[in-house]
Every structure is written in structure tokens, then in C-alpha cells.
Coordinates of C-alpha atoms in Angstrom, one line a residue:
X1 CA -18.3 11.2 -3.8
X2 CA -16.7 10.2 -0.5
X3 CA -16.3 12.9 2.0
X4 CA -12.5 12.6 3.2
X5 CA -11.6 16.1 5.2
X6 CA -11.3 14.2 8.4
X7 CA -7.4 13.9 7.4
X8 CA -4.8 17.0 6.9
X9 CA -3.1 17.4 4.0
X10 CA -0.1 18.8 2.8
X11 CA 1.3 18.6 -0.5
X12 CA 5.1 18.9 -2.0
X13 CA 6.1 19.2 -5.4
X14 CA 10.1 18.8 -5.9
X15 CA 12.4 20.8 -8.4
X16 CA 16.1 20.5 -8.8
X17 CA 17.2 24.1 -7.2
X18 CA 16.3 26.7 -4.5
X19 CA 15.2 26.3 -1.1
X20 CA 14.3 23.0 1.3
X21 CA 11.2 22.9 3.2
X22 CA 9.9 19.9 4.9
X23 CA 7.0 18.1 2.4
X24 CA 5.6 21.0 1.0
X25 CA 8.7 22.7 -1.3
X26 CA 8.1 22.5 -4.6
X27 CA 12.5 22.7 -4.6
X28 CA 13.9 20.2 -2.4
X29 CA 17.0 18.7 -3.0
X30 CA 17.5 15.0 -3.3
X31 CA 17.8 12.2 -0.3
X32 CA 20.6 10.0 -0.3
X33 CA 20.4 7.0 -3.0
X34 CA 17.1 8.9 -4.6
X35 CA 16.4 9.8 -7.9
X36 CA 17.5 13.3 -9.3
X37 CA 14.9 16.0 -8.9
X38 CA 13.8 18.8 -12.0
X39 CA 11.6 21.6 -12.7
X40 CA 8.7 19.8 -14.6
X41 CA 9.6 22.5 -17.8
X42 CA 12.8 21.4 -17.8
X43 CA 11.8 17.6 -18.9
X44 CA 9.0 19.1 -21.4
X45 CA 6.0 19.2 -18.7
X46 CA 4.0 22.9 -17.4
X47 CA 3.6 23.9 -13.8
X48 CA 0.0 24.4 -14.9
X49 CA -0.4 21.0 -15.8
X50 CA 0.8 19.7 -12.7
X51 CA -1.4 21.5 -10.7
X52 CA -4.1 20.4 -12.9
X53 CA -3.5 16.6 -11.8
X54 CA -3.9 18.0 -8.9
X55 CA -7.2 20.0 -9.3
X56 CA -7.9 16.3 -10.5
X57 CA -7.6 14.1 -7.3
X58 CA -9.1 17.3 -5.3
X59 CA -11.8 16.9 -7.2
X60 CA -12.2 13.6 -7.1
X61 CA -13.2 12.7 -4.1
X62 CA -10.4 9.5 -3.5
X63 CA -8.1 9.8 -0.6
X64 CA -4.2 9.9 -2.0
X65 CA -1.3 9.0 0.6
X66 CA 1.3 10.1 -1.4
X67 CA 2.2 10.4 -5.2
X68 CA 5.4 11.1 -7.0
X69 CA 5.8 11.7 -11.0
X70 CA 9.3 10.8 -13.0
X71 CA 9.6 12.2 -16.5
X72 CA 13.5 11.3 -18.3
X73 CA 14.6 9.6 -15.2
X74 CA 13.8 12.9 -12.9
X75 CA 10.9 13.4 -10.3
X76 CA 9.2 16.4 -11.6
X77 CA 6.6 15.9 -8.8
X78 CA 6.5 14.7 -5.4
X79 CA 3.0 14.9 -3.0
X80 CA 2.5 13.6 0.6
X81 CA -0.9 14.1 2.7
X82 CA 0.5 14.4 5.8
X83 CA 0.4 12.6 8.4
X84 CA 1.6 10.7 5.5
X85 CA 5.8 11.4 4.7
X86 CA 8.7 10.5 2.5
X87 CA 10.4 8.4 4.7
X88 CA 7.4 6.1 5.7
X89 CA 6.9 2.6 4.6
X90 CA 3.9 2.1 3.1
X91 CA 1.9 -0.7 2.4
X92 CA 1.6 -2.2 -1.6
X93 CA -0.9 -5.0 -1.5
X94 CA -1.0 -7.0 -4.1
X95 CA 1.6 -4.6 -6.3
X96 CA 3.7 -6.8 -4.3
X97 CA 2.8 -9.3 -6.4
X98 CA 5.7 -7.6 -9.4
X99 CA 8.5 -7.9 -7.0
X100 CA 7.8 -11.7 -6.7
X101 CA 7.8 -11.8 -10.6
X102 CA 10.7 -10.2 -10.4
X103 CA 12.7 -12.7 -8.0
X104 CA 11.7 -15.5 -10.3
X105 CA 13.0 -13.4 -13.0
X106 CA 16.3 -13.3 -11.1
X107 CA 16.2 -17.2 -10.5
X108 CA 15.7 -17.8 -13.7
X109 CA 18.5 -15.4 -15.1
X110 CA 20.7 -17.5 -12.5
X111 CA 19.7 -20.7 -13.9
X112 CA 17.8 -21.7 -10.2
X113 CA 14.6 -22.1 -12.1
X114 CA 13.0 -21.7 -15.8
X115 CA 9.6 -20.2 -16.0
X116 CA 8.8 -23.3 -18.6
X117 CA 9.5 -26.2 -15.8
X118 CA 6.3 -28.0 -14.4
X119 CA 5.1 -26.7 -11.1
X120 CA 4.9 -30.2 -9.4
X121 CA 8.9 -30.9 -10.5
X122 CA 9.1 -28.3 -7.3
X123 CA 6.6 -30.1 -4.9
X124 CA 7.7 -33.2 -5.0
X125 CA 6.6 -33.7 -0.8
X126 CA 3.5 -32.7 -1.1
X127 CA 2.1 -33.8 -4.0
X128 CA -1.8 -35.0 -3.9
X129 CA -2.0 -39.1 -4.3
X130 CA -3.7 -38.3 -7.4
X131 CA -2.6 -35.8 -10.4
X132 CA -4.7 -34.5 -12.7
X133 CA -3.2 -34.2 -16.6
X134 CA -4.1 -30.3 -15.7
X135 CA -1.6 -29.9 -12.7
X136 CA 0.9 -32.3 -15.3
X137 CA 0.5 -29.3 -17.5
X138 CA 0.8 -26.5 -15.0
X139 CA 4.6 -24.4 -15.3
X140 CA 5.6 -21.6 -13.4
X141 CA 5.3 -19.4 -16.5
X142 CA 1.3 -20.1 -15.9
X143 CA 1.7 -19.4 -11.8
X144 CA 3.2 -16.1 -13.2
X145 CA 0.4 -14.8 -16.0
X146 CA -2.7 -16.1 -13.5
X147 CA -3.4 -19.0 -16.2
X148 CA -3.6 -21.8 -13.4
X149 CA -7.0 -22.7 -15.2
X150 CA -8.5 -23.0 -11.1
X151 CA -12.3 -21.7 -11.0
X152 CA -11.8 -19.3 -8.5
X153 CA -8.8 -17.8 -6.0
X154 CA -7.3 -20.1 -4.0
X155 CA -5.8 -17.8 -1.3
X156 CA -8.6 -17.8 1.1
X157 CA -8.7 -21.4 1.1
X158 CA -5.0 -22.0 1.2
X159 CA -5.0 -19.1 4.1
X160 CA -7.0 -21.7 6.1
X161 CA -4.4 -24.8 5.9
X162 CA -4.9 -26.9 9.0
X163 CA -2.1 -26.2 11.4
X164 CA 0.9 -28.3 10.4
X165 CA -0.5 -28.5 6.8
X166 CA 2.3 -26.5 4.1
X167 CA 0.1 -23.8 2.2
X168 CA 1.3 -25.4 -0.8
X169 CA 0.2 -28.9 -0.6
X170 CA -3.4 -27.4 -0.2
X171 CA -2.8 -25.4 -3.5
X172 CA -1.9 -28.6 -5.3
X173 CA -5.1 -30.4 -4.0
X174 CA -7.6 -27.9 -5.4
X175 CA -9.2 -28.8 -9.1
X176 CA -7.8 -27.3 -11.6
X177 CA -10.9 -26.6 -13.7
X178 CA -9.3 -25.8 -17.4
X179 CA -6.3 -26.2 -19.5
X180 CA -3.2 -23.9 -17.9
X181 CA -2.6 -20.9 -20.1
X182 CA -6.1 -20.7 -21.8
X183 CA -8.0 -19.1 -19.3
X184 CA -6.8 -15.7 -16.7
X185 CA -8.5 -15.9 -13.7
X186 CA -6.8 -13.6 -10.5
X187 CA -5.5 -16.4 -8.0
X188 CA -3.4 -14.3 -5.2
X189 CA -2.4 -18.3 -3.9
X190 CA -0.3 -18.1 -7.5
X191 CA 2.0 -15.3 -6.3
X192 CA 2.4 -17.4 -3.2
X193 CA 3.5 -20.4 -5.1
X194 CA 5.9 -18.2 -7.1
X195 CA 7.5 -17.1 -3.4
X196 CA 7.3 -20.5 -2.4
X197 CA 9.7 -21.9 -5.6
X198 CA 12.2 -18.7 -5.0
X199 CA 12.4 -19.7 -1.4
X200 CA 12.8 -23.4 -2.3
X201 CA 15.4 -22.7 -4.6
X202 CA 17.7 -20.2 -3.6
X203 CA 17.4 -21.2 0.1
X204 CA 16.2 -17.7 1.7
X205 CA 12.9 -15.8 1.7
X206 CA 12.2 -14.0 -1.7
X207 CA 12.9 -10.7 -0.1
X208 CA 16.2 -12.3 1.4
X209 CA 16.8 -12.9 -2.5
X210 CA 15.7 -9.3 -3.8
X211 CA 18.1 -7.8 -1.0
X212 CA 21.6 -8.0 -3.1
X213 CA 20.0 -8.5 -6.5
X214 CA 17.8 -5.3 -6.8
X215 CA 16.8 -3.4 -3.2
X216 CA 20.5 -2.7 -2.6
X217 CA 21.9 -1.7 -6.0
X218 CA 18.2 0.8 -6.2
X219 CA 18.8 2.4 -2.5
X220 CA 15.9 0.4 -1.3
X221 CA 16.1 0.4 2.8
X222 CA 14.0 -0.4 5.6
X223 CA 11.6 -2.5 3.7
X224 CA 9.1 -5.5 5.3
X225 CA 7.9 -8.2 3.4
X226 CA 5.6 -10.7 5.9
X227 CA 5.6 -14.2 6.0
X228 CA 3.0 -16.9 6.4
X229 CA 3.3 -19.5 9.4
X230 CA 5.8 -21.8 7.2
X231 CA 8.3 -18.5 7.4
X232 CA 7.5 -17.9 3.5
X233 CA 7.2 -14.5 2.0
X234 CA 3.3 -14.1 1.1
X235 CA 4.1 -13.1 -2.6
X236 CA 0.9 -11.9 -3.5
X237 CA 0.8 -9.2 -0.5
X238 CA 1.7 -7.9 2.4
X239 CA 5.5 -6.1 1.3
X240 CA 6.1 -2.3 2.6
X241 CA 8.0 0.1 1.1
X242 CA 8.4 3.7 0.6
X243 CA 6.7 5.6 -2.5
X244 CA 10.0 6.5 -3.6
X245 CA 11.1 2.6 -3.7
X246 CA 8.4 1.9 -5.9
X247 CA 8.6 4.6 -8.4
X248 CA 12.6 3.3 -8.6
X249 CA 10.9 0.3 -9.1
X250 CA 8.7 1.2 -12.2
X251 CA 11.8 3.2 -13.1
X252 CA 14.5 0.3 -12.9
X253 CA 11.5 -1.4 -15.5
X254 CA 11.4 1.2 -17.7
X255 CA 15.3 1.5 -18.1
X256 CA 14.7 -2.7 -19.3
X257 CA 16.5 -4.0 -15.7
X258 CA 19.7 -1.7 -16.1
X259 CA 21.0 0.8 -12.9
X260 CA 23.5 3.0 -13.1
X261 CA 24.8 1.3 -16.1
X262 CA 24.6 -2.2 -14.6
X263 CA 21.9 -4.5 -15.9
X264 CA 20.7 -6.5 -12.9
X265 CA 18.1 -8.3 -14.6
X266 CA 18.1 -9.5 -18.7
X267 CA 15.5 -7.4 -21.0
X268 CA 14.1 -11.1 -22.0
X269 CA 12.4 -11.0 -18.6
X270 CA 11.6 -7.8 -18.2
X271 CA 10.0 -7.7 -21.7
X272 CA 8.0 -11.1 -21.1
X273 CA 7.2 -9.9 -17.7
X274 CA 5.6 -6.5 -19.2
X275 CA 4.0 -7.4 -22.1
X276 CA 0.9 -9.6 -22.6
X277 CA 1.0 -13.5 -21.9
X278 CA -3.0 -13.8 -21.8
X279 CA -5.7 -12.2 -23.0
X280 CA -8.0 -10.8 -19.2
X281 CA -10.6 -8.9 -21.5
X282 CA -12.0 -6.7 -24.1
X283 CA -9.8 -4.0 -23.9
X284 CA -13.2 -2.2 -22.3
X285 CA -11.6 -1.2 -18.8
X286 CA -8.7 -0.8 -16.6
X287 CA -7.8 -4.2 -16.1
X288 CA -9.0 -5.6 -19.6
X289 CA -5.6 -5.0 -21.2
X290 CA -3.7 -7.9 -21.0
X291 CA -1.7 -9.7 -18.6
X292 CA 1.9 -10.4 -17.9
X293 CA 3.7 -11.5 -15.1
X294 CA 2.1 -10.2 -12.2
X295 CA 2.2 -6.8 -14.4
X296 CA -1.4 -5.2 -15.6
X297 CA -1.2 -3.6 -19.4
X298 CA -2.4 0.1 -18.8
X299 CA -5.5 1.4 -21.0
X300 CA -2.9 4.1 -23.0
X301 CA 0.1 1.7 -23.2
X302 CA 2.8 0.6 -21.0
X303 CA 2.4 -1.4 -17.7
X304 CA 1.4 -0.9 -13.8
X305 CA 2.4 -3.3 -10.9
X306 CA -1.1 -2.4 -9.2
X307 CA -2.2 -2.6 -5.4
X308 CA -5.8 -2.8 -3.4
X309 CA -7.0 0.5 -2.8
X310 CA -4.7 2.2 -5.4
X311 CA -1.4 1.2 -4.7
X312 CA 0.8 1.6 -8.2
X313 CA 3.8 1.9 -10.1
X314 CA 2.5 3.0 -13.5
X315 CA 5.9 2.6 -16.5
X316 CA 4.9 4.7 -19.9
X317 CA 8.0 3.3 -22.0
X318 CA 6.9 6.1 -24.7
X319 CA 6.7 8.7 -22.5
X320 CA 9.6 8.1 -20.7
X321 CA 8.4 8.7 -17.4
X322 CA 7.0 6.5 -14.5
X323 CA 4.0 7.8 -12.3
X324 CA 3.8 6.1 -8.2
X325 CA 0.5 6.1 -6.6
X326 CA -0.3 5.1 -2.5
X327 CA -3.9 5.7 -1.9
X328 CA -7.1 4.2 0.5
X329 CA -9.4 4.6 -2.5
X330 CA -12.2 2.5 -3.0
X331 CA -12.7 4.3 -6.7
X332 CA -9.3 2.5 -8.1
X333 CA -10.6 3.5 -11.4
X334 CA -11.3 7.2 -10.4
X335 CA -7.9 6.8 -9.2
X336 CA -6.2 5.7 -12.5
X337 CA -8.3 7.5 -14.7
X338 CA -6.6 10.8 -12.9
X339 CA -3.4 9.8 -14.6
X340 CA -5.0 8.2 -17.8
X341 CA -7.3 11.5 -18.7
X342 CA -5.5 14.4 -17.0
X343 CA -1.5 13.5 -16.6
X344 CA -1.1 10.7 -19.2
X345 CA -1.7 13.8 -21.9
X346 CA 1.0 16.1 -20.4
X347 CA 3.9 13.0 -20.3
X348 CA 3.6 12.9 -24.2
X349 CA 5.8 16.2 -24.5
X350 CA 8.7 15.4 -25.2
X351 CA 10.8 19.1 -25.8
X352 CA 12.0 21.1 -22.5
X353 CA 9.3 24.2 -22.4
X354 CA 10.3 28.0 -20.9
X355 CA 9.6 27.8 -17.0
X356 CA 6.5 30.8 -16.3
X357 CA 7.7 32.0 -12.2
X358 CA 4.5 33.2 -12.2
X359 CA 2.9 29.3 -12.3
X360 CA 5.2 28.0 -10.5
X361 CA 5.0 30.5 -7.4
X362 CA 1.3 29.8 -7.9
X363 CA 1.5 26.1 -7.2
X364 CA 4.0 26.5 -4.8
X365 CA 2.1 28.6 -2.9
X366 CA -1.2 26.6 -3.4
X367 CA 0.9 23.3 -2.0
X368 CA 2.1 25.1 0.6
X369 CA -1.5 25.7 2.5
X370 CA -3.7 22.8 1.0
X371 CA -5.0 20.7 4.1
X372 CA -7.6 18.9 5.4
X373 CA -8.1 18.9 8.9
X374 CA -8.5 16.3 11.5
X375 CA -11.8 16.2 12.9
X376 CA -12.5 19.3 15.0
X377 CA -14.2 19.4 18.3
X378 CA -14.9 22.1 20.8
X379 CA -16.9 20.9 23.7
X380 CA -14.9 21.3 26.6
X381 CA -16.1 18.0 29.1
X382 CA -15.7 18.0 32.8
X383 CA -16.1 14.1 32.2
X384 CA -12.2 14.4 31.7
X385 CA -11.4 15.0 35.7
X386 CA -14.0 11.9 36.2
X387 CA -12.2 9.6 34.2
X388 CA -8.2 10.8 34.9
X389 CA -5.8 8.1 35.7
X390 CA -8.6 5.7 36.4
X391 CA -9.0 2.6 34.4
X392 CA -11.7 0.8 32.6
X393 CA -11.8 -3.0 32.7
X394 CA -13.5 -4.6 30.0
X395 CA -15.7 -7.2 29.7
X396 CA -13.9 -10.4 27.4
X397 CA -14.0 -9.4 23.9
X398 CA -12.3 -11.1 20.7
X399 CA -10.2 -8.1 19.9
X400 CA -8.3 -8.9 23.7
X401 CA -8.6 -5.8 25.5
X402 CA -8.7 -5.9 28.8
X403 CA -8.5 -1.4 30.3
X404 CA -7.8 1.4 29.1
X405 CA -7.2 4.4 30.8
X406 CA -7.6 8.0 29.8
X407 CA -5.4 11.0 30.5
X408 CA -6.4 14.4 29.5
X409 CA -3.5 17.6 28.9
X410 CA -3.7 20.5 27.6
X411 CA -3.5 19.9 23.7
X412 CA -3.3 16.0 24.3
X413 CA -5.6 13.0 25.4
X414 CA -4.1 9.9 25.3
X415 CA -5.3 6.4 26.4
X416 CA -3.1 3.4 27.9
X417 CA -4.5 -0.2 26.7
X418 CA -3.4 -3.2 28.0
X419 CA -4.3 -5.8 25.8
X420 CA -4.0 -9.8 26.5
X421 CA -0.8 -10.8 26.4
X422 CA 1.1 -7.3 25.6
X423 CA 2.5 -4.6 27.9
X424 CA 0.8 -1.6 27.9
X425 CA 1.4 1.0 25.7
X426 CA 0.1 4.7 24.9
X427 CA -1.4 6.3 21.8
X428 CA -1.0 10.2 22.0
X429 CA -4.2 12.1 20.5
X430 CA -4.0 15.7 19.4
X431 CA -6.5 17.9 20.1
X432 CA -8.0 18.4 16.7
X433 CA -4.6 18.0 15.7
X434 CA -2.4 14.8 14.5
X435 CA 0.3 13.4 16.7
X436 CA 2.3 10.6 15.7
X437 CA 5.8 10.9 17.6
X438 CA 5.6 8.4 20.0
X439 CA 2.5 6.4 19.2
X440 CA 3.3 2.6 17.4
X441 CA 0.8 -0.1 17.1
X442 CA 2.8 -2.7 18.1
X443 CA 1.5 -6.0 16.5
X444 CA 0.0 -6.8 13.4
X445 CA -3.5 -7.6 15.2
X446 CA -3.5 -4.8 17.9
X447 CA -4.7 -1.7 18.8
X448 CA -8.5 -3.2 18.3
X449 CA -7.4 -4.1 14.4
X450 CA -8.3 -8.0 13.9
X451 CA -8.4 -8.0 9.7
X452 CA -6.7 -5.8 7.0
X453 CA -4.1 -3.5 9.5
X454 CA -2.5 -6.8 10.0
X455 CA 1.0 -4.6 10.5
X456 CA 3.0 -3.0 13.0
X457 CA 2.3 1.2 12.6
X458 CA 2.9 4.4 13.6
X459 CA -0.3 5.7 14.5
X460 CA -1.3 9.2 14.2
X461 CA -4.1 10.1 16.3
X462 CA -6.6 12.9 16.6
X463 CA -9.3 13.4 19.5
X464 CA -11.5 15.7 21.2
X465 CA -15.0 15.7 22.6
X466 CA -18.3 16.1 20.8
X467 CA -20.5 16.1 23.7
X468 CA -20.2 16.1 27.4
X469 CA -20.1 12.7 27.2
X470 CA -18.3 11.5 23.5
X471 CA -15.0 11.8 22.7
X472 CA -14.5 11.0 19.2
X473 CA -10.6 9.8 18.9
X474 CA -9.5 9.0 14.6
X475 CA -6.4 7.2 14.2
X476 CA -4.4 6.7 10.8
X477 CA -2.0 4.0 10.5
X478 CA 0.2 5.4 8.0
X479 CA 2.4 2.5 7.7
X480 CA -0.7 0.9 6.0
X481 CA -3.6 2.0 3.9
X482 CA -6.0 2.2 6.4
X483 CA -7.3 3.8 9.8
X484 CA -9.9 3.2 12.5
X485 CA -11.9 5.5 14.4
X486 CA -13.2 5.4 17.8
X487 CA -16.8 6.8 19.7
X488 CA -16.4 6.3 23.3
X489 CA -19.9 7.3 25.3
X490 CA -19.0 7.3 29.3
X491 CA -22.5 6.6 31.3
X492 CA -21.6 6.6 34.7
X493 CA -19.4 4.2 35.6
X494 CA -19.4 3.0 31.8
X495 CA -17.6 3.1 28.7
X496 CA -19.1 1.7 25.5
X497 CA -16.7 2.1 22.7
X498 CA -17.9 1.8 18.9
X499 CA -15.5 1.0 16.2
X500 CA -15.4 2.4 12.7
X501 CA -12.9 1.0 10.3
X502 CA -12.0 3.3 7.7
X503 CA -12.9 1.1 4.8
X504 CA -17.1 0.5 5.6
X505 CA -16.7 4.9 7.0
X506 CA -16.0 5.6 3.5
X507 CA -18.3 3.3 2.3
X508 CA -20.7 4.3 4.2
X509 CA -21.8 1.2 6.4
X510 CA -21.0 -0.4 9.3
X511 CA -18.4 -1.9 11.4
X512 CA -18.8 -5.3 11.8
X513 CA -16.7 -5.6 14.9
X514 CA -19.1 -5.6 18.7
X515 CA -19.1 -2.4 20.8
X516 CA -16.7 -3.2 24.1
X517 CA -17.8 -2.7 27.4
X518 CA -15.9 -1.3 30.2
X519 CA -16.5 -0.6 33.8
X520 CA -14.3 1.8 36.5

């Protein structure tokens, strides 16, 4: 089990009436354009039982972001770990992957595209001089249910286009080793194909597309979708969006593409794109279910648009209800299991149940002081009035840094970087506290991240010294999955800085990135 306490945690679970409290009521009353909030008794579902899904991912040892719960079209449930909140973006994955099915579901329904048309009828420019009878035989529809029949993903290969060279015209050169449609095989450079068409079609981005045609009519704001260098959506990653935007999502699929009595999207789609169109397995695991496009068949029914390190939208058609899941777990089928074994249950009750105040209060009160600290240090170093205002030049390093300087307050250290090519800027560390207000990582590769954090953040940062000459300083870029953490060890005239990304921590290895090297 993976020892998370370094990160506080404060949960909220929403009813319809009483009281609003910031992330921790278990009564808050809805935000504008969000879905309507109830008492989990009033749609069939215990106090008890939610605080036993709860008990669950306590116990579990997997580190949840947020998590909200819809039963009849209400959240019964709402959670946020702070430094996590409601109103943050958060990253999806490759549960972006549904939202690309879902512009070619759009095109389609507005005759830009059909799902049965040949893949190279789209390509026509960069078509290789020779093609196979396979990539004759390759449609969208096989893009869309990862049936390409290629050997292994393309995306890493396709990542690494020469400069110049579209991302699709390597895609088209790779061997396609079987028949399309006969074999599933997960190939993230699919989903980027699929963004590709929508793009080519319609003339705008895919989430240019999405904007009028499903974020607007849902309330979905503030949402980033990146692009690779040919200004194309990635598809298969890489969207942001808030927890609440993807459990409309999941909802807007459960109610078969209709919104406040509008269908936006035709039930043919939406039932093709959520039921299975190739076989992925023995029905033996979590993703052994079935496939359909870009959508996962769940283990006790329904569907799940499903992102790395627990990312989902989980849609139980018989239950009624929808279940949304941001998470950095490396147990994805701890994760799932949670809601398989210990929630899944509890959705099957259909008939409102008498509300107990006595539960209620009790998990209310329990949410209300649940936490995890930051890390918590209590050496008190001189080394601070050494080091004020004076900054360390490092020696040339691939992450680009080139000084930082540290200033120490009273319940604050923070550290100005200067990094190659940017301005400086200044992350804010609590003293065994989070701060976020104020601290942004400003590029995708910044703020020593080179691979995975490759987004713009607010950064909530912790610090404080574990010896005379350590500070420790833990930073969580809650705009994303994932953190990094920081052991800076002043000798002298010094400064060697390790890095620690939050990924090998919880693993339990190391960081493959060098130690930097500064000097006053």
C-alpha cells in the first residue's frame, strides 16, 4: 500500500438543502449551469453507504483528487482533497479519448463524415507510394473501436515525426499487421487520427467543434484541449476539464445525447459508441469487457470513458446514475474496484429510503475534519539568513535553470527561478502548510517538469526544513495528476537539488532526472 499523507485532504459531500460551506458541506447549493444536488436517501441511496465508499478509498491506499456521484440525474456526492477544488481544471488523459469519439459522432450526425468511409479517402496528401490491401480496408469506424490491426501503438512513433513531417503521414506509413476490425490492440495515434479527420472536415480544432455542439449547451467552461505542432487537438490526451464537466459528460450519455430536452447527438451513435464493436478479452478483468468507441465496457454493466492514473466517467444505464473519478493512482484497478465492489451495490436501489440525521451528521462531521497533511518539519535553520535574497547560479542543465533564489518569512519560503528563456517567477511555500494563490507554472515544460506535467498549473507548494541544512519543498500541480518534490542540501557555497516526481515516490524508485548544481 502506497503511503500518501504528504497531501491534506478535505472532503465534501453535497445535498439539496441547508447550509454552504466551502468543499467540505455535505449541503451546498448548486453552481451556476451544474447539476441539481440531493440527499443520497432521497434518490434511494444511505448516508451510511456513502461513507462506506469512502471507508473504501481510505483504505485503500490510492490517492483520489476529487470524486463526485449522480444517482436520477442528482449529485448525491461530491469529494475534493484539497489543495484539489471544484472549480479547477483537471487533467483526463486518455478519457479524452470519448470526447474525440464524440466529435466524430457529431460529424457524422451532420453528414461531414461516416464512420464506414475509408481512412485514406481523408489523406489523400500524404499517402505512402505504396498501400497495403490493409490500409485499403481501414475506416474510421476501426480508428474508433482500436481495430487498426497495427502490432503495437503508434503514438510514440508518430510523436517523433521529423520536423515538417504531418503526424499523419507517419501513421499511414506504419504496417498494418492484420485485417482491420479482427483484432483490438490500444493505439493512442488512432484517437489522433480521429481529431485529425474532425479538424479536416469541419475546418476548426475538434474542441473548436465540441464548443457549440456539446461544452456550451452542458455549462462546460474554461476547458483546454492541447494541440500537437501541426495545431491539431491530440485526441487521445491531453484535454482539461473540471470533475463536474465530466460527470455531465457521462450524464449527457446516459440520458442517450439529449439535454434539457434537446437531443444534441442521435442515440444511433451514442448506442454504437457504448456498446461493444470488438471483443479486448475474456471478460476476466477491468478492461476485458468489450470495446466501443473510445468507450471501455465496465465489469457490472454500462460504460466508462477511462483516463491514466484513474481518470473516469463511469455511466450505469440500469442504475441510473453516473459515478466521476480524478485520481494519481497507480492501482487503476484498486481504484475501480472501489466503485465496482463497494458503491456499484448501493446504485441498484431504486426506492427513496427515510433520511437517519443521526448518519448524516456523522458523515458530515467525519468530512468536515478528514485531512492529510503536507509534510511537516520543525527544524528551525539559521542557513535561511545565509541564503536570503542571494542567488544560486547553476551549472547548464537540460531542465534550463539557470538561479534560484530563496526568501524565507514567517509562515512562507518561497524561491524565484529564472529559467532559459522565461522571466522569473515565484512559487510560494507554506510552512507545513499548502499555498497556491499566487504560484502558476507557467509552461508546459517548466518549473524543472520535462515529461508528463507537460501543462501550465497552479502549483501548491509546501516546505520547511528537515535539517540544518535540507529544506524539503513538495509541490502539487493540481491542474494535472501529478506533483514533484524537491531536497535541496546547501554546503557552503552550494546547492544540490534532487528531484522526485510523484509517479517513481509512489512507486518507490527513482528519479531519473540529474541533481542540479548551483553556486552563490
Amino acid at each position: 500500500m502506497i503511503d500518501r499523507r504528504v497531501f491534506i485532504r478535505q472532503i465534501g459531500l453535497v445535498g439539496i438543502a441547508g447550509s454552504l460551506l466551502p468543499e467540505i458541506s455535505i449541503y451546498s447549493k448548486p453552481r451556476t449551469s451544474s447539476l441539481p444536488r440531493s440527499t443520497p436517501e432521497a434518490q434511494g441511496i444511505s448516508s451510511a453507504a456513502i461513507e462506506r465508499y469512502f471507508d473504501a478509498i481510505e483504505k485503500s491506499g490510492q490517492e483520489f483528487h476529487a470524486t463526485m456521484i449522480v444517482k436520477n440525474g442528482h449529485v448525491i456526492a461530491e469529494a475534493w482533497w484539497a489543495p484539489y477544488r471544484s472549480d479547477h481544471r483537471m487533467q483526463l488523459y486518455s478519457m479524452s479519448k470519448s470526447f474525440t469519439s464524440t466529435a466524430i459522432g457529431f460529424a457524422q450526425q451532420e453528414k461531414l463524415l461516416n464512420v464506414e468511409d475509408p481512412v485514406i479517402d481523408y489523406f489523400k496528401d500524404v499517402l505512402p507510394d505504396k498501400i497495403s490491401d490493409h490500409l485499403k480496408a481501414l475506416k474510421i469506424k476501426h480508428l474508433l473501436m482500436m481495430g487498426v490491426g497495427m502490432a503495437k501503438d503508434s503514438i510514440m512513433i508518430i510523436e517523433k515525426s521529423p520536423t515538417g513531417t504531418p503526424w499523419s503521414k507517419t501513421f499511414l506509413s506504419l504496417p498494418i499487421d492484420f485485417e482491420p476490425g479482427t483484432k483490438f490492440l490500444y493505439n493512442s495515434g488512432a484517437s489522433f487520427m480521429l481529431s485529425n479527420i474532425v479538424q479536416k472536415v469541419s475546418g476548426m480544432t475538434a474542441h473548436e467543434y465540441l464548443r457549440p455542439r456539446l461544452y456550451e449547451p452542458l455549462g462546460i467552461v474554461n476547458t483546454t484541449w492541447s494541440t500537437n505542432p501541426e495545431g491539431i487537438n491530440f485526441g487521445a490526451s491531453h484535454l482539461r476539464l473540471t470533475t463536474e464537466d465530466m460527470v455531465k459528460f457521462g450524464q449527457f450519455y446516459l440520458q442517450n445525447g439529449m439535454w434539457n430536452g434537446k437531443q444534441l447527438l442521435n442515440q444511433d451513435y451514442i448506442h454504437e459508441a457504448t456498446t461493444k464493436q470488438i471483443s479486448n478479452g475474456n471478460s476476466d478483468g477491468s478492461w476485458s469487457y468489450g470495446y466501443g468507441y473510445q468507450f471501455w465496457l465496465n465489469p457490472p454493466g454500462g460504460f466508462r470513458a477511462d483516463g491514466a492514473f484513474g481518470q473516469y466517467s463511469m455511466v450505469f444505464p440500469d442504475q441510473n446514475a453516473v459515478v466521476a473519478i480524478n485520481s494519481e493512482s497507480l492501482g487503476k484497478v484498486e481504484t475501480m474496484s472501489l466503485v465496482w465492489n463497494v458503491l456499484w451495490p448501493e446504485l441498484n436501489k431504486k426506492l427513496p429510503i427515510q433520511s437517519n440525521t443521526v448518519e448524516r451528521n456523522k458523515l458530515k462531521k467525519r468530512l468536515e475534519h478528514v485531512h492529510y497533511d503536507p509534510p511537516q518539519y520543525v527544524y528551525a535553520s539559521d542557513r535561511e539568513d545565509a541564503i536570503e535574497n542571494k542567488p544560486f547560479h547553476f551549472e547548464e542543465n537540460e531542465l534550463g535553470i539557470e538561479t534560484i533564489t530563496f526568501q524565507a518569512h514567517k509562515k512562507s519560503i518561497s524561491f524565484i527561478i529564472k529559467e532559459k528563456d522565461l522571466a522569473p517567477y515565484t512559487i510560494t511555500c507554506g510552512r507545513n502548510e499548502w499555498i497556491s494563490k499566487g504560484n502558476i507554472k507557467p509552461l508546459p515544460h517548466s518549473l524543472f517538469s520535462r515529461r508528463r506535467i507537460d501543462f501550465d498549473s497552479i502549483t501548491a507548494a509546501a516546505a520547511g526544513w528537515e535539517t540544518q541544512n535540507t529544506l524539503k519543498i513538495s509541490m502539487r500541480f493540481i491542474e494535472t495528476c501529478h506533483g514533484d518534490n524537491l531536497t535541496c542540501v546547501f554546503d557552503g557555497d552550494t546547492i544540490t537539488i534532487s528531484l522526485l516526481f510523484s509517479v517513481p515516490l509512489a512507486q518507490k524508485k527513482a528519479d531519473d532526472r540529474k541533481d542540479l548544481i548551483g553556486y552563490l
